[in-house]
Amino acid sequence: MAFYNKLKWILGILMIFVLIIATNLIDKNNFIRVRDSVVTIYEDRLIANDLIFEMLKSVQQKELAVSLSDSTFFQNENALVNDKLQSLISRFEQTKLTSEEAKVFQDLKRNVQLLITAENEFLNSDYSDNSQMVNHIESLKSNLNDLSKIQLTEGNRQMSISKRAVDTVELFTQIEIFILVFLAVLIQIIVMYKPKEKA
């Protein structure tokens, strides 16, 4: 009879132990998904968006200089702006890029090189023809606009992943409560049950 009582207690404790481990593993997986999603939103979307904004500022500096035919800018400041632009491009390259984003980014890098070539030609042509620079600047602005829209789309996608993971955690928390109550009742029944002794 003592062995039967011990077995009931061991069985009851084991059931609770298994439930706790199972629910912790499920919760851990969902929390990892939320964490990864939040990290991705910060590192690969917010930082990327800031880099895009900084690149756009550099491009707009060039655009203003072209529209004013500011030869002083091209002789003195343009090299620094180009260095800054290349640095921003290098930093942007280190973020995780989607396939669509990678395609637009490659186009942006190509347009930056074309613009730099056009600027050198402009400097060597006595500042007569700036049409090539204007075209490349417009292409760059279009690339940056497309990249900015991608950040918003991908940020929303990551937020949806986080929301689904949090909803799953809430659902499993409710299920865990019901299972724990059920097991508590079941264990009470197992522990309190005493088989009738045969006369």
CSV table of C-alpha atoms in Angstrom, one decimal:
chain,number,residue,atom,x,y,z
A,1,MET,CA,0.0,0.0,0.0
A,2,ALA,CA,2.9,2.4,0.8
A,3,PHE,CA,4.4,1.7,-2.6
A,4,TYR,CA,1.1,2.5,-4.3
A,5,ASN,CA,1.0,5.9,-2.4
A,6,LYS,CA,4.6,6.7,-3.4
A,7,LEU,CA,3.8,5.8,-7.0
A,8,LYS,CA,0.8,8.2,-7.0
A,9,TRP,CA,2.9,11.1,-5.7
A,10,ILE,CA,5.7,10.4,-8.1
A,11,LEU,CA,3.3,10.3,-11.0
A,12,GLY,CA,1.6,13.5,-9.9
A,13,ILE,CA,4.9,15.4,-9.5
A,14,LEU,CA,6.2,14.1,-12.9
A,15,MET,CA,3.1,15.3,-14.7
A,16,ILE,CA,3.6,18.8,-13.3
A,17,PHE,CA,7.3,18.7,-14.1
A,18,VAL,CA,6.8,17.7,-17.7
A,19,LEU,CA,4.1,20.4,-18.2
A,20,ILE,CA,6.4,23.1,-16.8
A,21,ILE,CA,9.3,22.0,-19.1
A,22,ALA,CA,7.1,21.8,-22.2
A,23,THR,CA,5.5,25.2,-21.6
A,24,ASN,CA,8.8,26.9,-20.9
A,25,LEU,CA,10.3,25.5,-24.1
A,26,ILE,CA,7.3,26.8,-26.1
A,27,ASP,CA,7.5,30.2,-24.4
A,28,LYS,CA,11.3,30.4,-24.9
A,29,ASN,CA,10.9,29.8,-28.6
A,30,ASN,CA,8.2,32.6,-28.9
A,31,PHE,CA,10.3,35.1,-26.9
A,32,ILE,CA,13.3,34.4,-29.1
A,33,ARG,CA,11.1,35.2,-32.1
A,34,VAL,CA,10.0,38.5,-30.5
A,35,ARG,CA,13.6,39.4,-29.5
A,36,ASP,CA,14.9,38.7,-33.0
A,37,SER,CA,12.2,40.7,-34.6
A,38,VAL,CA,12.8,43.7,-32.3
A,39,VAL,CA,16.6,43.5,-33.0
A,40,THR,CA,15.9,43.3,-36.7
A,41,ILE,CA,13.6,46.3,-36.6
A,42,TYR,CA,16.3,48.4,-34.8
A,43,GLU,CA,19.5,47.2,-36.5
A,44,ASP,CA,18.2,46.5,-40.1
A,45,ARG,CA,15.3,49.0,-40.4
A,46,LEU,CA,15.7,52.0,-38.1
A,47,ILE,CA,19.5,52.3,-38.5
A,48,ALA,CA,19.2,51.6,-42.3
A,49,ASN,CA,16.5,54.4,-42.5
A,50,ASP,CA,18.8,56.8,-40.7
A,51,LEU,CA,21.6,56.0,-43.2
A,52,ILE,CA,19.2,56.5,-46.1
A,53,PHE,CA,18.3,59.9,-44.7
A,54,GLU,CA,22.0,60.9,-44.3
A,55,MET,CA,22.7,59.7,-47.9
A,56,LEU,CA,19.8,61.8,-49.1
A,57,LYS,CA,21.2,64.9,-47.3
A,58,SER,CA,24.6,64.4,-49.2
A,59,VAL,CA,22.8,64.0,-52.5
A,60,GLN,CA,20.7,67.1,-51.9
A,61,GLN,CA,24.0,69.1,-51.1
A,62,LYS,CA,25.2,68.0,-54.6
A,63,GLU,CA,21.8,68.8,-56.2
A,64,LEU,CA,21.9,72.3,-54.7
A,65,ALA,CA,25.5,72.9,-55.9
A,66,VAL,CA,24.5,71.7,-59.4
A,67,SER,CA,21.4,73.9,-59.6
A,68,LEU,CA,23.5,77.0,-58.5
A,69,SER,CA,26.4,75.9,-60.7
A,70,ASP,CA,28.6,76.3,-57.6
A,71,SER,CA,32.1,75.5,-58.9
A,72,THR,CA,33.5,76.3,-55.4
A,73,PHE,CA,31.6,73.4,-53.9
A,74,PHE,CA,32.9,71.0,-56.6
A,75,GLN,CA,36.5,72.2,-56.1
A,76,ASN,CA,36.5,72.3,-52.3
A,77,GLU,CA,33.7,70.3,-50.6
A,78,ASN,CA,32.6,67.7,-53.1
A,79,ALA,CA,35.4,65.2,-52.3
A,80,LEU,CA,34.4,65.3,-48.6
A,81,VAL,CA,30.7,64.7,-49.5
A,82,ASN,CA,31.7,61.8,-51.7
A,83,ASP,CA,33.8,60.3,-48.9
A,84,LYS,CA,30.8,60.6,-46.5
A,85,LEU,CA,28.5,59.1,-49.1
A,86,GLN,CA,30.9,56.1,-49.6
A,87,SER,CA,31.1,55.6,-45.8
A,88,LEU,CA,27.3,55.6,-45.5
A,89,ILE,CA,27.0,53.1,-48.3
A,90,SER,CA,29.6,50.8,-46.6
A,91,ARG,CA,27.6,51.0,-43.4
A,92,PHE,CA,24.3,50.3,-45.2
A,93,GLU,CA,25.9,47.3,-46.8
A,94,GLN,CA,26.4,45.7,-43.4
A,95,THR,CA,22.7,45.6,-42.6
A,96,LYS,CA,20.6,42.6,-43.6
A,97,LEU,CA,19.2,43.2,-47.1
A,98,THR,CA,16.1,41.6,-48.6
A,99,SER,CA,16.5,40.4,-52.2
A,100,GLU,CA,14.5,43.5,-53.5
A,101,GLU,CA,16.5,45.8,-51.3
A,102,ALA,CA,19.8,44.3,-52.5
A,103,LYS,CA,18.8,44.9,-56.1
A,104,VAL,CA,17.9,48.6,-55.4
A,105,PHE,CA,21.1,49.0,-53.4
A,106,GLN,CA,23.3,47.7,-56.2
A,107,ASP,CA,21.6,50.2,-58.6
A,108,LEU,CA,22.3,53.0,-56.0
A,109,LYS,CA,26.0,52.1,-55.8
A,110,ARG,CA,26.2,52.1,-59.6
A,111,ASN,CA,24.5,55.5,-59.8
A,112,VAL,CA,26.9,56.9,-57.2
A,113,GLN,CA,29.9,55.8,-59.3
A,114,LEU,CA,28.2,57.3,-62.4
A,115,LEU,CA,27.6,60.5,-60.6
A,116,ILE,CA,31.2,60.8,-59.4
A,117,THR,CA,32.4,60.1,-63.0
A,118,ALA,CA,30.0,62.8,-64.3
A,119,GLU,CA,31.3,65.3,-61.6
A,120,ASN,CA,34.9,64.7,-62.7
A,121,GLU,CA,33.9,65.3,-66.4
A,122,PHE,CA,32.0,68.4,-65.3
A,123,LEU,CA,35.2,69.7,-63.5
A,124,ASN,CA,37.3,69.1,-66.6
A,125,SER,CA,34.8,70.7,-69.0
A,126,ASP,CA,34.9,74.2,-67.5
A,127,TYR,CA,31.4,73.7,-65.9
A,128,SER,CA,29.6,73.8,-69.1
A,129,ASP,CA,27.3,70.7,-69.1
A,130,ASN,CA,25.7,69.5,-65.9
A,131,SER,CA,22.9,67.4,-67.5
A,132,GLN,CA,24.6,64.1,-66.7
A,133,MET,CA,24.9,65.0,-63.1
A,134,VAL,CA,21.3,66.1,-62.9
A,135,ASN,CA,20.2,62.7,-64.3
A,136,HIS,CA,22.3,60.7,-61.9
A,137,ILE,CA,21.2,62.8,-59.0
A,138,GLU,CA,17.5,62.1,-59.9
A,139,SER,CA,18.3,58.3,-60.2
A,140,LEU,CA,20.0,58.4,-56.8
A,141,LYS,CA,17.0,60.2,-55.2
A,142,SER,CA,14.7,57.5,-56.7
A,143,ASN,CA,16.9,54.7,-55.3
A,144,LEU,CA,16.9,56.3,-51.9
A,145,ASN,CA,13.1,56.7,-52.0
A,146,ASP,CA,12.7,53.1,-52.9
A,147,LEU,CA,15.0,51.9,-50.1
A,148,SER,CA,13.1,54.1,-47.6
A,149,LYS,CA,9.8,52.5,-48.6
A,150,ILE,CA,11.3,49.0,-48.3
A,151,GLN,CA,12.4,49.9,-44.7
A,152,LEU,CA,8.8,50.7,-43.8
A,153,THR,CA,7.4,47.5,-45.5
A,154,GLU,CA,10.0,45.3,-43.8
A,155,GLY,CA,9.5,47.0,-40.4
A,156,ASN,CA,5.8,46.3,-40.7
A,157,ARG,CA,6.5,42.7,-41.5
A,158,GLN,CA,8.8,42.3,-38.5
A,159,MET,CA,6.1,43.9,-36.3
A,160,SER,CA,3.6,41.4,-37.6
A,161,ILE,CA,6.0,38.5,-36.7
A,162,SER,CA,6.4,40.0,-33.2
A,163,LYS,CA,2.6,40.4,-32.8
A,164,ARG,CA,2.0,36.8,-33.8
A,165,ALA,CA,4.6,35.5,-31.4
A,166,VAL,CA,3.2,37.6,-28.5
A,167,ASP,CA,-0.4,36.3,-29.4
A,168,THR,CA,0.9,32.7,-29.4
A,169,VAL,CA,2.5,33.3,-25.9
A,170,GLU,CA,-0.8,34.7,-24.6
A,171,LEU,CA,-2.7,31.7,-26.1
A,172,PHE,CA,-0.3,29.2,-24.6
A,173,THR,CA,-0.5,31.0,-21.2
A,174,GLN,CA,-4.3,30.6,-21.2
A,175,ILE,CA,-3.9,26.9,-22.1
A,176,GLU,CA,-1.2,26.4,-19.4
A,177,ILE,CA,-3.6,27.8,-16.8
A,178,PHE,CA,-6.4,25.4,-17.8
A,179,ILE,CA,-4.0,22.4,-17.9
A,180,LEU,CA,-2.5,23.3,-14.5
A,181,VAL,CA,-6.0,23.5,-13.0
A,182,PHE,CA,-7.0,20.2,-14.6
A,183,LEU,CA,-3.8,18.5,-13.4
A,184,ALA,CA,-4.2,19.9,-9.9
A,185,VAL,CA,-7.7,18.4,-9.7
A,186,LEU,CA,-6.4,15.1,-11.3
A,187,ILE,CA,-3.5,14.9,-8.8
A,188,GLN,CA,-5.9,15.5,-5.9
A,189,ILE,CA,-8.1,12.7,-7.1
A,190,ILE,CA,-5.1,10.4,-7.6
A,191,VAL,CA,-3.7,11.2,-4.2
A,192,MET,CA,-7.0,11.0,-2.3
A,193,TYR,CA,-8.3,8.0,-4.0
A,194,LYS,CA,-8.1,4.9,-1.8
A,195,PRO,CA,-9.1,1.6,-3.3
A,196,LYS,CA,-11.6,-0.3,-1.2
A,197,GLU,CA,-10.0,-3.0,0.8
A,198,LYS,CA,-11.3,-6.5,0.1
A,199,ALA,CA,-13.1,-7.9,3.0
